[in-house]
Coordinates of C-alpha atoms in Angstrom, one line a residue:
X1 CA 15.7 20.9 -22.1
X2 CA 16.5 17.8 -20.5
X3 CA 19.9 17.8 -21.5
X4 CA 20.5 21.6 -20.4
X5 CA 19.2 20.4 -16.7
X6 CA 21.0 17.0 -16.4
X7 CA 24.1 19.6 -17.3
X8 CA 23.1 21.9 -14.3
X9 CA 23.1 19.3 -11.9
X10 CA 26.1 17.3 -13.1
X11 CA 27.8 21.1 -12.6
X12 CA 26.2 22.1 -9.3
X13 CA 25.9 18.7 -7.4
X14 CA 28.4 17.0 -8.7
X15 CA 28.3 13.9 -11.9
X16 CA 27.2 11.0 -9.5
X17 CA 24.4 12.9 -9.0
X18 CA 22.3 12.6 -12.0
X19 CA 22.1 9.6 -14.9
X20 CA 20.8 9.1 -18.0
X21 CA 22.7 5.5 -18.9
X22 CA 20.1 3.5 -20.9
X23 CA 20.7 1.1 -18.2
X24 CA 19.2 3.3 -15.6
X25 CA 16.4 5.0 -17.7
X26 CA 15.5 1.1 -18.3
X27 CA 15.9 0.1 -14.6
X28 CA 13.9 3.5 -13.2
X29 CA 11.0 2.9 -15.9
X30 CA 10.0 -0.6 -15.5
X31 CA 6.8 -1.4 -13.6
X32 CA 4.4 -4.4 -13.9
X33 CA 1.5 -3.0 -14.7
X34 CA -0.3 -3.8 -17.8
X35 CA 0.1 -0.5 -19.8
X36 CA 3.8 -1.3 -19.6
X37 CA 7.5 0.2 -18.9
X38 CA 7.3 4.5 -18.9
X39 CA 11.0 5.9 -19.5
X40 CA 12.1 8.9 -17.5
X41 CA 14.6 11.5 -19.2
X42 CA 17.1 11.1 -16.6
X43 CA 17.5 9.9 -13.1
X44 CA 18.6 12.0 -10.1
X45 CA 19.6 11.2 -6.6
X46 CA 19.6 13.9 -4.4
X47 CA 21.4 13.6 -0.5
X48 CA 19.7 16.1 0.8
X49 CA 16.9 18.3 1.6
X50 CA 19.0 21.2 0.1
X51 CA 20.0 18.8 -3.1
X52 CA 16.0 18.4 -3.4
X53 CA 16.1 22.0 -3.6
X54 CA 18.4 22.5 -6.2
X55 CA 16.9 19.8 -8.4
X56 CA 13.4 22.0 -8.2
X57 CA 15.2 25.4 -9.1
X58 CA 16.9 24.0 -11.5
X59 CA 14.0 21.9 -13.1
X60 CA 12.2 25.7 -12.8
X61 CA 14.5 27.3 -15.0
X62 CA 14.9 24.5 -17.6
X63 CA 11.8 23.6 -17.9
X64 CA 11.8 19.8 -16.7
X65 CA 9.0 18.3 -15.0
X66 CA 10.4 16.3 -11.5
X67 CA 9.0 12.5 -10.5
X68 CA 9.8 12.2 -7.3
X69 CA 10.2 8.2 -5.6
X70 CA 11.1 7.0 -2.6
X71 CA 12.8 3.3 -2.4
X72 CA 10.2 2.5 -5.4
X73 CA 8.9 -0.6 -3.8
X74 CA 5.2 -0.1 -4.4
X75 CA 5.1 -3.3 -6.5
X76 CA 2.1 -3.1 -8.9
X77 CA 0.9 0.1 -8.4
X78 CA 4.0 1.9 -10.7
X79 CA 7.5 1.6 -8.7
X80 CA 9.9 4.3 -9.8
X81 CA 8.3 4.9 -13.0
X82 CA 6.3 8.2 -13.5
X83 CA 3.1 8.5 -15.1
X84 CA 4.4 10.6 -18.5
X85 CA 7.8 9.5 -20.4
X86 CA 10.3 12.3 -20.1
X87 CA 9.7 13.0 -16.2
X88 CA 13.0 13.3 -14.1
X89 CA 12.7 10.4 -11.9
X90 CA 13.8 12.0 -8.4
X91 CA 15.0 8.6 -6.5
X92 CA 15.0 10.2 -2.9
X93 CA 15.7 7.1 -1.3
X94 CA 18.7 5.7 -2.8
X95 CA 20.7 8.9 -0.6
X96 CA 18.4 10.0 1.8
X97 CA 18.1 7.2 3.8
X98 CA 18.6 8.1 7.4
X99 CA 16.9 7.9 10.9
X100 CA 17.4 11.3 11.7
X101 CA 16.2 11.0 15.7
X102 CA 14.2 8.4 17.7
X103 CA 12.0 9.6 20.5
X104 CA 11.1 6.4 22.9
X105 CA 9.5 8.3 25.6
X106 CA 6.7 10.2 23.2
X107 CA 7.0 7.5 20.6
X108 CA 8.3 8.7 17.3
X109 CA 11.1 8.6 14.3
X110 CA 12.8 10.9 12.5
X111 CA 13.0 9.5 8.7
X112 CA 14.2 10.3 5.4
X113 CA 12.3 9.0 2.3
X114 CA 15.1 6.0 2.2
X115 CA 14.1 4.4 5.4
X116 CA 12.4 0.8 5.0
X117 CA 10.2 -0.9 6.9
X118 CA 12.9 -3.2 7.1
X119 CA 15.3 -0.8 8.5
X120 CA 13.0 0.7 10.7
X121 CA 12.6 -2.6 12.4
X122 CA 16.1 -3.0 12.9
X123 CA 16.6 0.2 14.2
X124 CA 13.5 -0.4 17.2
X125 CA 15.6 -4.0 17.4
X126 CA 18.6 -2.3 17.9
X127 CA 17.5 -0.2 21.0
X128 CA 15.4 -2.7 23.0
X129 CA 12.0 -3.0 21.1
X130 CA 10.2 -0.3 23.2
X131 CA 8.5 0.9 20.0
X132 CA 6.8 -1.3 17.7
X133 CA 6.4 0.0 14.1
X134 CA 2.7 -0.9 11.7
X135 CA 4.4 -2.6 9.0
X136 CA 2.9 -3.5 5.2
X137 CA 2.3 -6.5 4.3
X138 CA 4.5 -5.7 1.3
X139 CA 8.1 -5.8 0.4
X140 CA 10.8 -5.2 3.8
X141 CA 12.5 -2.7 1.9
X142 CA 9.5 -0.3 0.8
X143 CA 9.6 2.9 2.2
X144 CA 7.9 3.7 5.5
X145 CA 7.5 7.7 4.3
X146 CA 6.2 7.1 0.5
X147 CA 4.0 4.5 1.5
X148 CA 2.6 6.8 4.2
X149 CA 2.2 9.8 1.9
X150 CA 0.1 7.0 -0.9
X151 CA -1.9 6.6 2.0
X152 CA -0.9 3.1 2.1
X153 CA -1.8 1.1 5.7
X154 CA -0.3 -1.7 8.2
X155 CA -2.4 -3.8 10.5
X156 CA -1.7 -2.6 14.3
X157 CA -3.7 -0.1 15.7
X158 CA -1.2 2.5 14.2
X159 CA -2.1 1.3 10.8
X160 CA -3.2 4.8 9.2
X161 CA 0.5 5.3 8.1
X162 CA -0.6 8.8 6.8
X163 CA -2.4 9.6 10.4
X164 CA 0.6 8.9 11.8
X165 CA 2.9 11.6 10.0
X166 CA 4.1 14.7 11.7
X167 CA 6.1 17.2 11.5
X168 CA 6.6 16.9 7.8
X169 CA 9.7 18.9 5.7
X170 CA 8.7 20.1 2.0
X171 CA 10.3 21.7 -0.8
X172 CA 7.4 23.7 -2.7
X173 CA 7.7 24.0 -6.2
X174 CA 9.6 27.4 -6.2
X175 CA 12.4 25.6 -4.2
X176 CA 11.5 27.0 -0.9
X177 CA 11.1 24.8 2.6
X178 CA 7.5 24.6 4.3
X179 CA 7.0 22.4 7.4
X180 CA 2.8 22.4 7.9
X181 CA 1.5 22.0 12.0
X182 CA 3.2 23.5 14.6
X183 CA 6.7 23.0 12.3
X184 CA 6.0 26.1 10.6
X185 CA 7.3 27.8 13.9
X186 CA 10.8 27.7 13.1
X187 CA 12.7 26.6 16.6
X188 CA 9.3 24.6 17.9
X189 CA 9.5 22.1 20.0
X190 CA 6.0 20.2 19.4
X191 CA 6.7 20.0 15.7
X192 CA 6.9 16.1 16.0
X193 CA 4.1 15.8 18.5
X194 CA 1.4 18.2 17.2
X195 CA -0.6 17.7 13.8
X196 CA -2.9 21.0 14.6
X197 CA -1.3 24.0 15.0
X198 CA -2.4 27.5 14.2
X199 CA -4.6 28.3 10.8
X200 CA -5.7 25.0 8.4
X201 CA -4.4 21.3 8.3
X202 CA -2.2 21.4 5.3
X203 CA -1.0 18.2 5.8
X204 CA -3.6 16.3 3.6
X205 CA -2.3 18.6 0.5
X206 CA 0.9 16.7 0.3
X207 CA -0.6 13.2 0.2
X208 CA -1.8 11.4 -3.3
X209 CA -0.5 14.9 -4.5
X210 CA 1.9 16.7 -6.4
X211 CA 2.2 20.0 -4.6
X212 CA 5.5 18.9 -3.4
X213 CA 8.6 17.1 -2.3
X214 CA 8.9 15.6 1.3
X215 CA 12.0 15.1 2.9
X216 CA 11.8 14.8 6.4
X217 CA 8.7 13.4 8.6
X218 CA 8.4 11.8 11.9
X219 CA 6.5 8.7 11.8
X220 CA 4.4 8.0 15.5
X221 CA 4.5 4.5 16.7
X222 CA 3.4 2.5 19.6
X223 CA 5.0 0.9 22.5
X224 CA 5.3 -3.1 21.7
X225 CA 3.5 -5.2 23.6
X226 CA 5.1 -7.7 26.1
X227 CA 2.2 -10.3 24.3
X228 CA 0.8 -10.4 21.0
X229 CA -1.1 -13.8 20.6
X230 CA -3.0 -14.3 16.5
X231 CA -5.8 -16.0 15.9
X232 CA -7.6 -17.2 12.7
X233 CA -11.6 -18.6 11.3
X234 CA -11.7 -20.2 7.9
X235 CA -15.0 -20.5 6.3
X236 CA -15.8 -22.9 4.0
X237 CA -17.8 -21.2 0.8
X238 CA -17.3 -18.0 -1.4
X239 CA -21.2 -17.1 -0.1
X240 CA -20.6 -16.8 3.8
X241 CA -18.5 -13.5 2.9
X242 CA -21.8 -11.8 3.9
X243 CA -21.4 -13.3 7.5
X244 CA -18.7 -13.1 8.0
X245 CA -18.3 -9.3 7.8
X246 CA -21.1 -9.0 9.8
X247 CA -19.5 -11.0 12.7
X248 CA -16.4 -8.9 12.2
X249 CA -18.1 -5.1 12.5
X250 CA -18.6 -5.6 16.4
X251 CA -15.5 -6.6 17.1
X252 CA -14.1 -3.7 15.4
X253 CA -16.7 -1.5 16.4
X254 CA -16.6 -2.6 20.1
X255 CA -12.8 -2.3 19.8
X256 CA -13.1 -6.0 20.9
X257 CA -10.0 -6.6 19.0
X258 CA -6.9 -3.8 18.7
X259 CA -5.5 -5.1 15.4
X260 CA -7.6 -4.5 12.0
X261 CA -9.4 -8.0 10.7
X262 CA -8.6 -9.4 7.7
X263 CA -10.8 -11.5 5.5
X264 CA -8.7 -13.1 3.3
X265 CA -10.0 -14.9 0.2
X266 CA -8.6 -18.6 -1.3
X267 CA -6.5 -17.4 -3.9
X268 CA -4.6 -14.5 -2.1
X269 CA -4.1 -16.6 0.6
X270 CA -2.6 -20.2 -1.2
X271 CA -1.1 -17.6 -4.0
X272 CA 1.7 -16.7 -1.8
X273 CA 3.0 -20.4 -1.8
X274 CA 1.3 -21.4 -5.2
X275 CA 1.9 -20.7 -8.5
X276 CA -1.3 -20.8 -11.3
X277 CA -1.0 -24.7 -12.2
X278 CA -1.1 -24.0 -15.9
X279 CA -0.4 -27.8 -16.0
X280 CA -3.8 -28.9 -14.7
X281 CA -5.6 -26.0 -16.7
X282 CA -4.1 -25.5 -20.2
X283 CA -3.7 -22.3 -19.0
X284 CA -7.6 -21.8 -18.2
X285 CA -8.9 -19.0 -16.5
X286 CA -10.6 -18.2 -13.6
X287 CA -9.2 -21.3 -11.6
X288 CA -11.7 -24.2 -11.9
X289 CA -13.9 -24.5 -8.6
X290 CA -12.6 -28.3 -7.6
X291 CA -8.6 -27.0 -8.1
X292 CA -9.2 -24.1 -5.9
X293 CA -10.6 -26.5 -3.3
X294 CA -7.7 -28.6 -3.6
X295 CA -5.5 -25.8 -2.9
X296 CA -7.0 -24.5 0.1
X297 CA -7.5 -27.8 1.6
X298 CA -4.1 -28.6 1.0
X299 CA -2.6 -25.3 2.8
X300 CA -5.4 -25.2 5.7
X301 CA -7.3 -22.4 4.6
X302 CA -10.8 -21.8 3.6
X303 CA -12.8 -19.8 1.2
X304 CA -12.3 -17.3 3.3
X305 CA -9.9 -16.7 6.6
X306 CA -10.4 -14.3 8.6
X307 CA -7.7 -13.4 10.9
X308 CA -6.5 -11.1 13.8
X309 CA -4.4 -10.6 17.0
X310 CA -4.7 -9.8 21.0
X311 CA -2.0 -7.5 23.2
X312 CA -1.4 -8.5 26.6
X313 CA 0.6 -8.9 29.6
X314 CA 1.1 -12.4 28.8
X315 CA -0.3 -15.1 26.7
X316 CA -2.2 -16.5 29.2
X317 CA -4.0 -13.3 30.3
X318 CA -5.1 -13.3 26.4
X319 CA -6.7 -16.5 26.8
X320 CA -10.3 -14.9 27.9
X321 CA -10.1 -13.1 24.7
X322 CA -9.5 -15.9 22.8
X323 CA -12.5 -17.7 24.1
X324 CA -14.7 -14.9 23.7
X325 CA -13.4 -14.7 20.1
X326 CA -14.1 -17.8 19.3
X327 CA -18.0 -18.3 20.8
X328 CA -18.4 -14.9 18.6
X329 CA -17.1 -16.8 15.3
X330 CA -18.2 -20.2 16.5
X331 CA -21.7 -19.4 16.6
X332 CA -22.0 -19.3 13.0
X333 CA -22.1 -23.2 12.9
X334 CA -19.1 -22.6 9.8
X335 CA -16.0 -21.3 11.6
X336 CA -12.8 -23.3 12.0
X337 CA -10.7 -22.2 14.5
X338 CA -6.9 -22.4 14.0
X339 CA -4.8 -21.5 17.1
X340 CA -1.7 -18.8 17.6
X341 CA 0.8 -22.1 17.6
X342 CA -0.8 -23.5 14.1
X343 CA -0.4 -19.9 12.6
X344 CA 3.3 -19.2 13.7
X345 CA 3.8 -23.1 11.6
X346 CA 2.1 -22.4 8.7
X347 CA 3.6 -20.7 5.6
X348 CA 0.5 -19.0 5.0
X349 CA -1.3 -18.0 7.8
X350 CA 2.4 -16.4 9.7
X351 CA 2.1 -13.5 7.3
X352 CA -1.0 -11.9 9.3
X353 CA 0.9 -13.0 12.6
X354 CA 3.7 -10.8 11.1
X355 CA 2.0 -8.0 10.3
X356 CA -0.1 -7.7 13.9
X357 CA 3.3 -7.7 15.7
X358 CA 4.7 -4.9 13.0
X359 CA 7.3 -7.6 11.6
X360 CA 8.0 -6.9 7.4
X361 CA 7.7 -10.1 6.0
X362 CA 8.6 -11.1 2.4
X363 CA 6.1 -13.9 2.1
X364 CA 3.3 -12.1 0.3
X365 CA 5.7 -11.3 -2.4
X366 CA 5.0 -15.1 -3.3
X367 CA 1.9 -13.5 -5.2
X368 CA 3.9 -11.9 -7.8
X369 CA 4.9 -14.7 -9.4
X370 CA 1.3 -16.7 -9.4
X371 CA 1.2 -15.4 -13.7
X372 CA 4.1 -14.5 -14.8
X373 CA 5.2 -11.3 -13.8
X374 CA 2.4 -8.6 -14.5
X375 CA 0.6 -7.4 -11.2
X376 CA -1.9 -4.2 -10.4
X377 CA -4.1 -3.4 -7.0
X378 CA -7.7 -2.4 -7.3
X379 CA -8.2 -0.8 -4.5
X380 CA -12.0 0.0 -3.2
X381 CA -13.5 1.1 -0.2
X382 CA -15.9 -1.0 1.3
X383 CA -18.5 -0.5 4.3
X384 CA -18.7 -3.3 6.7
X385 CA -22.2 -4.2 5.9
X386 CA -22.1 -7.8 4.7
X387 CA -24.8 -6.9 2.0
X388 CA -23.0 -4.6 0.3
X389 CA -19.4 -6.5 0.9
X390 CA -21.2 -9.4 -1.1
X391 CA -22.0 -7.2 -4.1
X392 CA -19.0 -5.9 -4.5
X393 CA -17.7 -9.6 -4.1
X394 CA -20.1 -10.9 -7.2
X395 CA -19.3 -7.7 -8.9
X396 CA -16.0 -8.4 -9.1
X397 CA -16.0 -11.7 -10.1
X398 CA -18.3 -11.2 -13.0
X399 CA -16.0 -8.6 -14.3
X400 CA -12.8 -10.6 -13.7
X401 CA -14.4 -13.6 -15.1
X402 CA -15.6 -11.9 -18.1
X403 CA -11.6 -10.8 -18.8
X404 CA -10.1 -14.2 -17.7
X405 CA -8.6 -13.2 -14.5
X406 CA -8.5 -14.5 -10.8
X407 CA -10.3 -13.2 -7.9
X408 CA -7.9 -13.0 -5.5
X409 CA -8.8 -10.2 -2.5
X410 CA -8.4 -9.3 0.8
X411 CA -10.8 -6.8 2.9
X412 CA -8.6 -5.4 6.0
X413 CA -11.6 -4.1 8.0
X414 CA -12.3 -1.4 10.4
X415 CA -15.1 -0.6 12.4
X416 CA -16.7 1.2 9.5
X417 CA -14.8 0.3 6.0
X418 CA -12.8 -2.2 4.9
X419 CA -10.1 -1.6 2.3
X420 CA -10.6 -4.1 -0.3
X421 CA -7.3 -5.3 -1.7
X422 CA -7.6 -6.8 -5.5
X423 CA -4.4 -7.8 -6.4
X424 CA -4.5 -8.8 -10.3
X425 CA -1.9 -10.9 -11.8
X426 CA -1.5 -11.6 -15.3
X427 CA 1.3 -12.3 -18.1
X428 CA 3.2 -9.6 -18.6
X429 CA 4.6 -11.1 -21.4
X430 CA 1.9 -11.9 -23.2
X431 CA 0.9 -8.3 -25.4
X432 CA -2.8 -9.6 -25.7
X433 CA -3.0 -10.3 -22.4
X434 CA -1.5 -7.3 -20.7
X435 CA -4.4 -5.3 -23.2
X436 CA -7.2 -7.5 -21.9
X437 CA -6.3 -6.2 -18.3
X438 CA -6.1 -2.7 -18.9
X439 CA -9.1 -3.6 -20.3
X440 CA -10.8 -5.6 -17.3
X441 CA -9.4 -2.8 -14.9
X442 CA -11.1 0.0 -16.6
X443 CA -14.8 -2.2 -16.6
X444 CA -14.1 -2.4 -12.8
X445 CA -13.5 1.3 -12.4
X446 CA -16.9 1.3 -14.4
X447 CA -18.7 -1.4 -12.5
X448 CA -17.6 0.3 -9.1
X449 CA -18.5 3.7 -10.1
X450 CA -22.5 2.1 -11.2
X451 CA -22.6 0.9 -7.5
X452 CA -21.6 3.9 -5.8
X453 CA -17.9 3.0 -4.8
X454 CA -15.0 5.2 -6.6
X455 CA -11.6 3.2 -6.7
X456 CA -8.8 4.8 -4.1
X457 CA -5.5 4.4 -4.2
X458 CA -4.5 3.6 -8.1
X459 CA -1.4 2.4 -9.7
X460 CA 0.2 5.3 -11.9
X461 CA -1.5 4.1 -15.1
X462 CA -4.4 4.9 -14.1
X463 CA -3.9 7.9 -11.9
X464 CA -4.7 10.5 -15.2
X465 CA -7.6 8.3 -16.5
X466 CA -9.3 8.0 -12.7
X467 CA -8.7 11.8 -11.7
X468 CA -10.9 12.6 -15.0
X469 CA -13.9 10.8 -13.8
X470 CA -13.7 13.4 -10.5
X471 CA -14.5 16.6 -11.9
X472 CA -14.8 18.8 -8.7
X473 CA -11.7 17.4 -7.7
X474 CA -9.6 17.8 -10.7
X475 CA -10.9 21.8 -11.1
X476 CA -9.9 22.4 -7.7
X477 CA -6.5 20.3 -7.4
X478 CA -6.0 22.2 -10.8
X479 CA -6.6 25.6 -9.7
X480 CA -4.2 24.5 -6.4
X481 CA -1.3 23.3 -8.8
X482 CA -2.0 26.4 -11.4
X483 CA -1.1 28.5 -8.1
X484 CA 1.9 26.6 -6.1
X485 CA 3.3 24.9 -9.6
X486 CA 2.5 26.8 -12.8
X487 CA 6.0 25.4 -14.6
X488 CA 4.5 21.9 -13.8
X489 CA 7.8 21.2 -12.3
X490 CA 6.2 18.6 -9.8
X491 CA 4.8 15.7 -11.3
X492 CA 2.0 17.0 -13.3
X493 CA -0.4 14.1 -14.1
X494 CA 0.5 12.5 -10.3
X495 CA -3.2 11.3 -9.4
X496 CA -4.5 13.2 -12.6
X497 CA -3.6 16.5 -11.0
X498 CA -2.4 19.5 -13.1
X499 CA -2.5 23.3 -13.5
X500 CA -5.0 24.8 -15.4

């Protein structure tokens, strides 16, 4: 069947645009997850929103099942490859890759799946900086649209990526074109501007989902700032997490300060610079207490840092904000303060400066390499009540100590929740180790679900396995796909969703 379809396209679109080289099926399935590589069937690379619909009408009357990527840069939660062998990896962004219209007066782009952070920047660079975009603190050239439609999140006040999505173009499973909102007026003028529209919000169906392909979107952003001026508290031990999250939910609450906080733990912090100092340790795991002392002494940093940033007029009308910052975390009797000119010098600490001003910055990639390759994200919800933030702190340090694997998380807090970000790194190529974190990951899952806190965004090995612990969910995101997608042409299995 596969073969029949790659034959279609090569005929209708033309031979560049389709592959099935081993070197591309190798390239498109790799990922760094512990489960290990998942090879597609073939490889297409549409340029168009009318290519997109080809590759579905075609995959419709073959018989293929479609896994559509953007720029695959979501590094260890699956990159380009799909969660079953065989899919058709549809690489939007390697074509589609253009800023279709920027709107500086209402404050909007125009993308394609292709456009990165990085190239978003540029482009907001390029015309004056009126418009600041909410940047990741991932890779530059991960793409603004997939990462919005994961339901992945920057730092500025514009950091629900998702939120900000309007306007949206999607080819349905039968091949056809539906724009949700006021876009499904065909000639409107408010399609980039107004989420509502007549009848239901359909825009939540397309995210985490496989009820279709989107093409087109406008992305909102905000004006940039003429000031943006960081600041940053380290704490000294692993038990002040409690406080510390209690001093941060007024601020957010109060909308004291515009940017989310982040609490930043030891190890994610030092591990962009560091690598694991198998030297020292024979290779022992969880780092030893005294080493990771040494390290965060050694890069300024404390058991936990928590971090944020002020918008102003200038950076000396900030300075009242700064102060009253500071007597909020001072009070504590444990807060280091560390100024806006110590952060822009330090290594470390600059990533959270570049991701309050909506600059992509490579430095947290530095993490990747702290064991050799392997890398997943568990990815929790958790409510700003410093109780409930420190069990889920000794939770997950029992459970990654048990399997032999660092703690290393940060909690970007809102008013409300925070998003806990466990990044876990291991060998990838080490068999018995890549086993004992799929392993570990599912006795987290577990843990969580015991305390009352289901996991959120997942890598792709484990979207199937967590959409089977949501029964509710999976019967009705089942009967949905049954109805919109009963070839399974879409991605069946994409955040354990398919037909009945």
């Amino acid at each position: 069947m596969t073969q029949d379809f790659v034959n279609a396209v090569r005929s209708t679109l033309g031979d560049g645009a389709v592959s099935t080289s081993p070197e591309t099926l190798l390239q498109y399935g790799f990922n760094r997850l512990p489960t290990g590589d998942v090879e597609p069937g073939a490889v297409a690379f549409p340029g168009s929103t009318e290519d997109v619909q080809v590759l579905v009408r075609l995959a419709n009357e073959h018989g293929v099942s479609l896994w559509p990527t953007s720029t695959g840069h979501n590094l260890g939660l699956g990159e380009h490859s799909p969660v079953r062998e065989g899919h058709v990896v549809v690489h939007l962004g390697k074509r589609m890759n253009r800023i279709i219209e920027v709107n500086e007066t209402l404050g909007y782009a125009v993308i394609e799946p292709g456009v990165t952070f990085r190239q978003l920047r540029q482009e907001m660079a390029d015309r004056g900086d009126v418009l600041m975009i909410s940047a990741t603190s991932g890779p530059p050239d991960g793409g603004v649209l997939g990462n919005a439609l994961d339901r992945g999140a920057g730092y500025t006040p514009f950091f629900d990526h998702f939120g900000m999505l309007a306007g949206m173009d999607v080819v349905l499973p039968d091949g056809n074109l539906f724009s949700p909102g006021d876009g499904s007026f065909e000639g409107a003028k408010t399609k980039y501007l107004n989420k509502s529209g007549f009848g239901p919000m359909l825009d939540g169906v397309f995210s985490q989902s496989n009820f279709g392909i989107v093409t087109r979107a406008a992305i909102w952003l905000m004006p940039r700032p003429p000031a943006i001026r960081s600041f940053a508290f380290t704490f000294p031990e692993d038990s002040d997490l409690a406080e510390v999250i209690e001093l941060v939910r007024p601020l957010k609450q109060g909308n004291v300060v515009p940017t989310l906080l982040k609490v930043t733990s030891d190890l994610y912090a030092v591990g962009t610079e560091e690598t694991y100092p198998y030297e020292r340790t024979g290779g022992q795991v969880p780092l030893p207490d005294d080493l990771r002392r040494e390290l965060r002494d050694k890069h300024g940093v404390g058991a936990w840092t928590v971090s944020g940033a002020f918008y102003g007029p200038t950076m000396e009308a900030l300075d009242s904000s700064i102060e009253r910052v500071r007597a909020h975390f001072e009070k504590s009797g444990k807060a280091r303060y560390i100024s806006h000119e110590e952060i822009e010098k330090s290594e470390i600490l600059k990533i959270h400066l570049d991701t309050f001003s909506g600059e992509p910055t490579e430095s947290e990639l530095g993490l990747l390499g702290w064991r050799n390759g392997g890398a997943t994200w568990f990815l929790p919800a958790t409510p700003m009540l410093g109780e409930e933030a420190e069990l889920q702190h000794q939770v997950s340090r029992r459970v990654l100590n048990e399997y032999g694997f660092d703690y290393m998380v940060e909690f970007v807090c809102g008013p409300r929740v925070a998003r806990g970000l466990h990044i876990i790194m291991f060998d990838r190529s080490n068999e018995e180790e890549r086993q004992r974190m799929d392993d570990c990951y599912a006795a987290l899952v577990q843990a969580y679900d015991e305390i009352g806190y289901p996991i959120g965004r997942a890598p792709t090995d484990w979207q199937e396995r967590g959409g089977e612990r949501l029964s509710q969910l999976a019967q009705l995101t089942g009967a949905i796909k049954t109805a919109l997608d009963p070839g399974g042409v879409i991605a069946p299995g994409k955040y354990g969703i398919s037909g009945q």
